[in-house]
XYZ file of C-alpha atoms in Angstrom:
224
model
C 81.409 -124.743 299.060
C 79.848 -127.544 301.202
C 79.996 -126.467 305.225
C 80.372 -129.624 307.187
C 80.087 -129.911 310.643
C 81.325 -133.559 312.569
C 79.958 -134.390 316.059
C 81.115 -137.252 317.240
C 83.416 -138.241 320.701
C 85.722 -140.080 319.038
C 88.043 -138.034 318.105
C 89.922 -140.575 315.705
C 86.772 -141.410 313.803
C 86.547 -137.418 313.896
C 90.303 -136.944 312.618
C 89.001 -139.586 309.744
C 85.989 -137.881 308.512
C 87.960 -134.723 308.654
C 90.666 -135.740 306.449
C 88.161 -137.124 304.013
C 86.108 -134.324 303.901
C 89.087 -131.246 303.266
C 90.083 -133.916 300.663
C 87.350 -132.652 298.349
C 87.323 -129.747 296.151
C 83.681 -129.001 296.866
C 83.287 -129.701 300.653
C 85.228 -128.425 304.257
C 85.169 -128.779 307.653
C 83.879 -125.910 309.410
C 84.427 -127.193 313.087
C 84.010 -130.181 315.030
C 81.612 -131.053 318.204
C 82.418 -133.966 321.284
C 78.852 -133.579 322.592
C 75.398 -132.618 321.185
C 75.237 -129.607 323.188
C 78.676 -128.242 321.539
C 76.966 -129.886 318.189
C 73.780 -127.448 318.783
C 75.672 -124.557 319.577
C 78.486 -124.720 316.818
C 75.133 -124.856 314.310
C 73.682 -121.554 315.388
C 77.220 -120.114 314.985
C 78.991 -121.351 312.298
C 75.382 -121.942 310.089
C 77.279 -125.326 308.424
C 75.252 -126.803 305.373
C 75.213 -130.201 307.092
C 75.601 -131.973 310.712
C 77.316 -135.306 310.301
C 75.823 -136.629 313.936
C 76.815 -139.314 316.008
C 73.680 -140.669 318.511
C 75.660 -141.899 321.499
C 77.519 -138.733 322.952
C 77.923 -137.115 326.294
C 75.782 -134.880 328.284
C 73.329 -134.590 325.055
C 73.042 -137.285 322.739
C 72.413 -136.823 319.100
C 68.723 -137.372 319.282
C 68.236 -134.056 320.753
C 70.688 -132.071 319.412
C 69.037 -133.583 316.215
C 65.540 -132.194 317.459
C 66.917 -128.926 318.500
C 68.583 -127.844 314.869
C 65.374 -128.768 313.113
C 63.132 -127.125 315.817
C 64.788 -123.789 315.204
C 63.831 -121.844 312.597
C 67.452 -119.771 312.227
C 68.496 -123.752 311.252
C 66.465 -124.734 308.552
C 68.327 -124.934 305.694
C 71.054 -126.911 308.460
C 71.114 -131.098 307.527
C 71.453 -133.563 309.823
C 73.046 -136.812 308.390
C 73.138 -139.350 311.653
C 76.383 -142.014 312.054
C 75.635 -144.456 314.015
C 77.439 -147.669 315.305
C 74.596 -150.026 314.959
C 72.231 -150.606 311.572
C 69.285 -151.084 314.007
C 69.480 -148.612 316.709
C 66.338 -147.398 318.259
C 67.173 -144.219 318.245
C 67.481 -143.634 314.514
C 63.830 -143.932 313.275
C 63.191 -141.067 316.230
C 65.941 -139.339 314.280
C 64.636 -139.266 311.059
C 60.661 -138.264 312.881
C 63.243 -135.812 314.677
C 63.835 -134.102 311.702
C 67.726 -135.428 310.123
C 68.146 -136.036 306.436
C 69.041 -139.329 306.626
C 71.815 -141.937 308.092
C 74.696 -143.839 307.471
C 76.636 -146.596 309.427
C 79.999 -145.950 310.684
C 81.768 -149.030 308.474
C 80.310 -147.440 305.184
C 82.004 -146.464 302.203
C 84.032 -143.391 302.014
C 82.432 -142.942 299.116
C 78.523 -142.944 300.277
C 79.624 -140.664 303.295
C 80.674 -137.848 300.703
C 77.883 -138.894 298.472
C 75.095 -138.212 301.908
C 76.425 -134.884 302.614
C 76.098 -134.098 298.859
C 72.425 -135.557 298.576
C 71.608 -133.770 301.710
C 72.715 -130.418 300.784
C 70.186 -131.091 297.463
C 67.240 -131.448 299.967
C 67.387 -135.306 299.407
C 68.213 -138.553 301.747
C 70.671 -140.988 301.348
C 68.518 -144.075 302.991
C 70.419 -147.007 302.652
C 67.657 -148.894 301.174
C 68.879 -152.406 302.812
C 69.225 -151.210 305.926
C 66.763 -148.532 306.582
C 63.796 -150.346 305.407
C 64.797 -153.450 308.289
C 65.066 -150.018 310.613
C 62.384 -148.094 309.999
C 59.944 -151.574 309.529
C 60.817 -152.676 313.276
C 60.972 -149.442 314.810
C 58.156 -147.282 313.604
C 55.185 -148.842 315.088
C 57.020 -148.624 318.700
C 57.550 -144.293 317.562
C 55.384 -141.973 319.757
C 53.582 -140.671 316.451
C 51.419 -137.945 316.440
C 47.672 -138.488 317.159
C 46.494 -140.651 314.246
C 43.691 -137.908 312.876
C 46.109 -135.123 312.183
C 48.711 -137.124 310.263
C 45.605 -138.647 308.288
C 44.478 -135.175 307.531
C 48.054 -134.144 306.529
C 47.804 -136.620 303.806
C 44.232 -136.110 302.836
C 45.580 -132.511 301.561
C 47.477 -134.693 298.816
C 46.137 -136.009 295.376
C 45.660 -139.862 294.501
C 48.909 -139.858 292.418
C 50.825 -138.197 295.390
C 49.931 -140.711 297.597
C 50.641 -143.339 295.796
C 53.816 -141.766 295.279
C 54.501 -140.854 299.267
C 53.949 -144.885 299.636
C 56.368 -145.255 297.021
C 58.582 -143.159 298.783
C 58.162 -145.058 301.978
C 58.673 -148.351 300.770
C 62.935 -146.662 299.878
C 62.617 -146.060 295.953
C 64.298 -143.259 294.489
C 62.785 -141.598 291.526
C 63.900 -143.533 289.029
C 62.680 -146.450 290.610
C 59.302 -144.399 291.180
C 59.285 -143.545 287.471
C 59.473 -146.663 286.601
C 57.053 -148.211 288.993
C 54.266 -145.980 287.751
C 56.175 -145.392 283.996
C 56.292 -141.564 284.038
C 59.063 -139.601 283.406
C 62.246 -138.961 286.508
C 61.153 -135.752 286.358
C 57.869 -136.068 286.738
C 58.325 -138.349 289.801
C 60.825 -135.603 291.006
C 58.077 -132.866 290.763
C 55.048 -135.618 292.531
C 57.472 -136.047 295.672
C 58.551 -132.238 295.315
C 54.610 -131.477 295.948
C 54.143 -133.932 298.371
C 56.664 -132.543 300.624
C 55.531 -128.739 300.280
C 52.338 -129.997 301.384
C 53.058 -131.761 304.157
C 55.048 -129.657 305.507
C 58.434 -131.997 305.370
C 62.050 -130.890 305.831
C 62.935 -133.476 303.642
C 62.858 -136.938 301.536
C 63.590 -138.419 305.109
C 60.819 -137.004 306.596
C 58.368 -138.263 303.946
C 59.732 -141.746 305.004
C 58.036 -141.247 308.333
C 55.247 -140.094 307.017
C 54.196 -142.359 304.648
C 54.521 -145.050 307.850
C 52.293 -142.950 310.528
C 49.728 -142.561 307.825
C 49.422 -145.886 307.381
C 50.283 -145.706 303.531
C 53.498 -148.017 304.551
C 53.578 -150.582 306.719
C 56.855 -152.552 307.928
C 55.260 -156.013 306.506
C 55.034 -154.593 302.878
C 59.256 -154.573 303.092
C 61.589 -157.209 301.306
């Protein structure tokens, strides 16, 4: 059973998502938070598999809550999926850098929200290609990137093929799309992604996307 924590200051939205999740045979809502502080506290108490996190909340916003959850070793298995009102919210890229596994807009289809929860649990990320590429392309260059030398040093531990795969991940390609591009099997593509993730110490695919930009392997102008 996938345990889900909801964090949003809008009661009606929480009620709708709660009802949707509880209809699934493989999911259950274990708690609801009305702000970031409560989200962090409940994450530590309840140890959910996935937190559906709003960005704009009182007391502590979802960005800081995501950062605190991702930085807590006791919550290493907890995945945060940001749910935001705006497709191009400047906070979302920073949320991905802080450890979020991906994001959705609030008017997304219910099936996509449920898929995001399941994908996050598997250690992957639902990064809506069109929206995510625009968002990262616009805000990656504005983010407070770590020292360039440190990032490049991290990427240098990858093989040439792994760097190539990392660039394709950064462009929003799925494992299947990477396999077709490189003319390899999906399993081989997945293996390369997994090895890159381990070598770079990335929590999930979303952080690989961020590293692809911060290392210069992918640049915003390359996106269609």
